[in-house]
Amino acid sequence: MTDELPLGWVMAPLESLLAPLEDGRTLHQGWSPQCEKGPADSEDEWGVLKTTAIQPGLFLPEHNKKLPPILSPRPHHEVKDGDLLITCAGPRVRCGIPCLVRGTRPRLMLSGKMYRFRVSDEHFDARYLEKYLLTHTAQVAIDAMKTGGSDSGLNLTHDRFKPLPVPVAPLNEQRRIASKIDELFSR
């Protein structure tokens, strides 16, 4: 990306775009309890998402592990439609993968290897942010933010992720860009 942005656009740190979640924080990290090997098969059972639930631009809720009945769920970690997720731990190729949750079932929780955040619908289109986070420019920046001793076990910390620069278009332009990309990918 060049240093020049179109008229009306600005560069802003990611943290300035985030909307408060239920508890007032803007970025949640999940919980990684010892789960059963298989997935939670019904909407009545709690599951903890595996990092493979987050694919580039795609959320796969069936990729979860069942929370054992002896553990109490943590409903404040429950994933909801409209959440943006990004993996924050794992091998280099799996750390920093973003997606927008466009549909999910109840009782699925974040794991400790992912973050959840939201943007204000009044000022920002979550689809646009997802698409920006998937760009080569954003992925190179995110890759440079990762810490760890080897490519097989890296971390993306809150403090390193939140300042990520994001080119912010006017809201109508964000919506147009996101819709056009969705249209192109649907072909």
JSON list of N, CA, C and O in Angstrom, two decimals, residues 21-48:
[
{"chain": "A", "resi": 21, "resn": "LEU", "atom": "N", "xyz": [-17.06, -4.60, 24.16]},
{"chain": "A", "resi": 21, "resn": "LEU", "atom": "CA", "xyz": [-17.82, -5.84, 24.29]},
{"chain": "A", "resi": 21, "resn": "LEU", "atom": "C", "xyz": [-18.66, -5.75, 25.56]},
{"chain": "A", "resi": 21, "resn": "LEU", "atom": "O", "xyz": [-18.67, -4.71, 26.23]},
{"chain": "A", "resi": 22, "resn": "GLU", "atom": "N", "xyz": [-19.35, -6.81, 25.92]},
{"chain": "A", "resi": 22, "resn": "GLU", "atom": "CA", "xyz": [-20.28, -6.80, 27.04]},
{"chain": "A", "resi": 22, "resn": "GLU", "atom": "C", "xyz": [-19.66, -6.29, 28.34]},
{"chain": "A", "resi": 22, "resn": "GLU", "atom": "O", "xyz": [-20.32, -5.64, 29.14]},
{"chain": "A", "resi": 23, "resn": "ASP", "atom": "N", "xyz": [-18.39, -6.60, 28.57]},
{"chain": "A", "resi": 23, "resn": "ASP", "atom": "CA", "xyz": [-17.73, -6.21, 29.83]},
{"chain": "A", "resi": 23, "resn": "ASP", "atom": "C", "xyz": [-16.96, -4.89, 29.71]},
{"chain": "A", "resi": 23, "resn": "ASP", "atom": "O", "xyz": [-16.24, -4.51, 30.63]},
{"chain": "A", "resi": 24, "resn": "GLY", "atom": "N", "xyz": [-17.09, -4.20, 28.58]},
{"chain": "A", "resi": 24, "resn": "GLY", "atom": "CA", "xyz": [-16.42, -2.92, 28.39]},
{"chain": "A", "resi": 24, "resn": "GLY", "atom": "C", "xyz": [-15.05, -3.03, 27.73]},
{"chain": "A", "resi": 24, "resn": "GLY", "atom": "O", "xyz": [-14.54, -2.04, 27.22]},
{"chain": "A", "resi": 25, "resn": "ARG", "atom": "N", "xyz": [-14.45, -4.21, 27.75]},
{"chain": "A", "resi": 25, "resn": "ARG", "atom": "CA", "xyz": [-13.17, -4.39, 27.07]},
{"chain": "A", "resi": 25, "resn": "ARG", "atom": "C", "xyz": [-13.41, -4.48, 25.56]},
{"chain": "A", "resi": 25, "resn": "ARG", "atom": "O", "xyz": [-14.52, -4.77, 25.13]},
{"chain": "A", "resi": 26, "resn": "THR", "atom": "N", "xyz": [-12.37, -4.27, 24.78]},
{"chain": "A", "resi": 26, "resn": "THR", "atom": "CA", "xyz": [-12.53, -4.31, 23.32]},
{"chain": "A", "resi": 26, "resn": "THR", "atom": "C", "xyz": [-11.96, -5.56, 22.67]},
{"chain": "A", "resi": 26, "resn": "THR", "atom": "O", "xyz": [-12.24, -5.82, 21.51]},
{"chain": "A", "resi": 27, "resn": "LEU", "atom": "N", "xyz": [-11.19, -6.33, 23.43]},
{"chain": "A", "resi": 27, "resn": "LEU", "atom": "CA", "xyz": [-10.56, -7.52, 22.87]},
{"chain": "A", "resi": 27, "resn": "LEU", "atom": "C", "xyz": [-10.64, -8.63, 23.92]},
{"chain": "A", "resi": 27, "resn": "LEU", "atom": "O", "xyz": [-10.19, -8.43, 25.04]},
{"chain": "A", "resi": 28, "resn": "HIS", "atom": "N", "xyz": [-11.25, -9.73, 23.56]},
{"chain": "A", "resi": 28, "resn": "HIS", "atom": "CA", "xyz": [-11.34, -10.88, 24.46]},
{"chain": "A", "resi": 28, "resn": "HIS", "atom": "C", "xyz": [-10.44, -12.00, 23.96]},
{"chain": "A", "resi": 28, "resn": "HIS", "atom": "O", "xyz": [-10.38, -12.26, 22.77]},
{"chain": "A", "resi": 29, "resn": "GLN", "atom": "N", "xyz": [-9.81, -12.65, 24.90]},
{"chain": "A", "resi": 29, "resn": "GLN", "atom": "CA", "xyz": [-9.10, -13.89, 24.61]},
{"chain": "A", "resi": 29, "resn": "GLN", "atom": "C", "xyz": [-9.85, -14.98, 25.35]},
{"chain": "A", "resi": 29, "resn": "GLN", "atom": "O", "xyz": [-10.37, -14.75, 26.44]},
{"chain": "A", "resi": 30, "resn": "GLY", "atom": "N", "xyz": [-9.92, -16.15, 24.77]},
{"chain": "A", "resi": 30, "resn": "GLY", "atom": "CA", "xyz": [-10.72, -17.22, 25.35]},
{"chain": "A", "resi": 30, "resn": "GLY", "atom": "C", "xyz": [-10.04, -17.99, 26.46]},
{"chain": "A", "resi": 30, "resn": "GLY", "atom": "O", "xyz": [-9.15, -17.50, 27.14]},
{"chain": "A", "resi": 31, "resn": "TRP", "atom": "N", "xyz": [-10.47, -19.21, 26.60]},
{"chain": "A", "resi": 31, "resn": "TRP", "atom": "CA", "xyz": [-10.11, -20.11, 27.69]},
{"chain": "A", "resi": 31, "resn": "TRP", "atom": "C", "xyz": [-9.78, -21.45, 27.07]},
{"chain": "A", "resi": 31, "resn": "TRP", "atom": "O", "xyz": [-10.44, -21.87, 26.12]},
{"chain": "A", "resi": 32, "resn": "SER", "atom": "N", "xyz": [-8.77, -22.12, 27.58]},
{"chain": "A", "resi": 32, "resn": "SER", "atom": "CA", "xyz": [-8.37, -23.42, 27.02]},
{"chain": "A", "resi": 32, "resn": "SER", "atom": "C", "xyz": [-8.41, -24.51, 28.08]},
{"chain": "A", "resi": 32, "resn": "SER", "atom": "O", "xyz": [-7.37, -24.95, 28.58]},
{"chain": "A", "resi": 33, "resn": "PRO", "atom": "N", "xyz": [-9.61, -24.96, 28.44]},
{"chain": "A", "resi": 33, "resn": "PRO", "atom": "CA", "xyz": [-9.72, -26.06, 29.40]},
{"chain": "A", "resi": 33, "resn": "PRO", "atom": "C", "xyz": [-9.38, -27.39, 28.73]},
{"chain": "A", "resi": 33, "resn": "PRO", "atom": "O", "xyz": [-9.34, -27.49, 27.51]},
{"chain": "A", "resi": 34, "resn": "GLN", "atom": "N", "xyz": [-9.16, -28.42, 29.53]},
{"chain": "A", "resi": 34, "resn": "GLN", "atom": "CA", "xyz": [-8.97, -29.77, 29.01]},
{"chain": "A", "resi": 34, "resn": "GLN", "atom": "C", "xyz": [-10.33, -30.27, 28.55]},
{"chain": "A", "resi": 34, "resn": "GLN", "atom": "O", "xyz": [-11.22, -30.49, 29.36]},
{"chain": "A", "resi": 35, "resn": "CYS", "atom": "N", "xyz": [-10.50, -30.42, 27.26]},
{"chain": "A", "resi": 35, "resn": "CYS", "atom": "CA", "xyz": [-11.79, -30.82, 26.70]},
{"chain": "A", "resi": 35, "resn": "CYS", "atom": "C", "xyz": [-11.80, -32.28, 26.30]},
{"chain": "A", "resi": 35, "resn": "CYS", "atom": "O", "xyz": [-10.75, -32.93, 26.26]},
{"chain": "A", "resi": 36, "resn": "GLU", "atom": "N", "xyz": [-13.00, -32.77, 25.98]},
{"chain": "A", "resi": 36, "resn": "GLU", "atom": "CA", "xyz": [-13.13, -34.12, 25.45]},
{"chain": "A", "resi": 36, "resn": "GLU", "atom": "C", "xyz": [-12.59, -34.12, 24.02]},
{"chain": "A", "resi": 36, "resn": "GLU", "atom": "O", "xyz": [-12.47, -33.07, 23.40]},
{"chain": "A", "resi": 37, "resn": "LYS", "atom": "N", "xyz": [-12.27, -35.28, 23.51]},
{"chain": "A", "resi": 37, "resn": "LYS", "atom": "CA", "xyz": [-11.68, -35.36, 22.17]},
{"chain": "A", "resi": 37, "resn": "LYS", "atom": "C", "xyz": [-12.64, -34.96, 21.06]},
{"chain": "A", "resi": 37, "resn": "LYS", "atom": "O", "xyz": [-12.26, -34.33, 20.10]},
{"chain": "A", "resi": 38, "resn": "GLY", "atom": "N", "xyz": [-13.89, -35.33, 21.18]},
{"chain": "A", "resi": 38, "resn": "GLY", "atom": "CA", "xyz": [-14.87, -35.06, 20.13]},
{"chain": "A", "resi": 38, "resn": "GLY", "atom": "C", "xyz": [-15.57, -33.73, 20.29]},
{"chain": "A", "resi": 38, "resn": "GLY", "atom": "O", "xyz": [-15.46, -33.06, 21.33]},
{"chain": "A", "resi": 39, "resn": "PRO", "atom": "N", "xyz": [-16.32, -33.33, 19.26]},
{"chain": "A", "resi": 39, "resn": "PRO", "atom": "CA", "xyz": [-17.03, -32.06, 19.30]},
{"chain": "A", "resi": 39, "resn": "PRO", "atom": "C", "xyz": [-18.30, -32.13, 20.14]},
{"chain": "A", "resi": 39, "resn": "PRO", "atom": "O", "xyz": [-18.82, -33.21, 20.41]},
{"chain": "A", "resi": 40, "resn": "ALA", "atom": "N", "xyz": [-18.77, -30.96, 20.51]},
{"chain": "A", "resi": 40, "resn": "ALA", "atom": "CA", "xyz": [-20.10, -30.85, 21.13]},
{"chain": "A", "resi": 40, "resn": "ALA", "atom": "C", "xyz": [-21.09, -31.08, 19.99]},
{"chain": "A", "resi": 40, "resn": "ALA", "atom": "O", "xyz": [-21.12, -30.32, 19.02]},
{"chain": "A", "resi": 41, "resn": "ASP", "atom": "N", "xyz": [-21.87, -32.15, 20.10]},
{"chain": "A", "resi": 41, "resn": "ASP", "atom": "CA", "xyz": [-22.73, -32.56, 18.99]},
{"chain": "A", "resi": 41, "resn": "ASP", "atom": "C", "xyz": [-24.06, -31.81, 18.90]},
{"chain": "A", "resi": 41, "resn": "ASP", "atom": "O", "xyz": [-24.67, -31.78, 17.84]},
{"chain": "A", "resi": 42, "resn": "SER", "atom": "N", "xyz": [-24.51, -31.24, 20.00]},
{"chain": "A", "resi": 42, "resn": "SER", "atom": "CA", "xyz": [-25.81, -30.57, 19.95]},
{"chain": "A", "resi": 42, "resn": "SER", "atom": "C", "xyz": [-25.68, -29.16, 20.52]},
{"chain": "A", "resi": 42, "resn": "SER", "atom": "O", "xyz": [-24.71, -28.83, 21.20]},
{"chain": "A", "resi": 43, "resn": "GLU", "atom": "N", "xyz": [-26.67, -28.35, 20.22]},
{"chain": "A", "resi": 43, "resn": "GLU", "atom": "CA", "xyz": [-26.68, -26.97, 20.71]},
{"chain": "A", "resi": 43, "resn": "GLU", "atom": "C", "xyz": [-26.89, -26.90, 22.22]},
{"chain": "A", "resi": 43, "resn": "GLU", "atom": "O", "xyz": [-26.75, -25.83, 22.81]},
{"chain": "A", "resi": 44, "resn": "ASP", "atom": "N", "xyz": [-27.23, -28.02, 22.84]},
{"chain": "A", "resi": 44, "resn": "ASP", "atom": "CA", "xyz": [-27.40, -28.06, 24.29]},
{"chain": "A", "resi": 44, "resn": "ASP", "atom": "C", "xyz": [-26.07, -28.26, 25.01]},
{"chain": "A", "resi": 44, "resn": "ASP", "atom": "O", "xyz": [-25.99, -28.09, 26.22]},
{"chain": "A", "resi": 45, "resn": "GLU", "atom": "N", "xyz": [-25.03, -28.65, 24.27]},
{"chain": "A", "resi": 45, "resn": "GLU", "atom": "CA", "xyz": [-23.71, -28.90, 24.86]},
{"chain": "A", "resi": 45, "resn": "GLU", "atom": "C", "xyz": [-22.79, -27.72, 24.56]},
{"chain": "A", "resi": 45, "resn": "GLU", "atom": "O", "xyz": [-22.84, -27.14, 23.49]},
{"chain": "A", "resi": 46, "resn": "TRP", "atom": "N", "xyz": [-21.94, -27.40, 25.54]},
{"chain": "A", "resi": 46, "resn": "TRP", "atom": "CA", "xyz": [-20.94, -26.35, 25.32]},
{"chain": "A", "resi": 46, "resn": "TRP", "atom": "C", "xyz": [-19.72, -26.94, 24.64]},
{"chain": "A", "resi": 46, "resn": "TRP", "atom": "O", "xyz": [-19.30, -28.05, 24.93]},
{"chain": "A", "resi": 47, "resn": "GLY", "atom": "N", "xyz": [-19.18, -26.17, 23.71]},
{"chain": "A", "resi": 47, "resn": "GLY", "atom": "CA", "xyz": [-17.94, -26.55, 23.03]},
{"chain": "A", "resi": 47, "resn": "GLY", "atom": "C", "xyz": [-16.95, -25.41, 23.08]},
{"chain": "A", "resi": 47, "resn": "GLY", "atom": "O", "xyz": [-17.32, -24.24, 23.20]},
{"chain": "A", "resi": 48, "resn": "VAL", "atom": "N", "xyz": [-15.68, -25.76, 22.97]},
{"chain": "A", "resi": 48, "resn": "VAL", "atom": "CA", "xyz": [-14.60, -24.77, 22.90]},
{"chain": "A", "resi": 48, "resn": "VAL", "atom": "C", "xyz": [-14.02, -24.86, 21.49]},
{"chain": "A", "resi": 48, "resn": "VAL", "atom": "O", "xyz": [-13.67, -25.94, 21.02]}
]
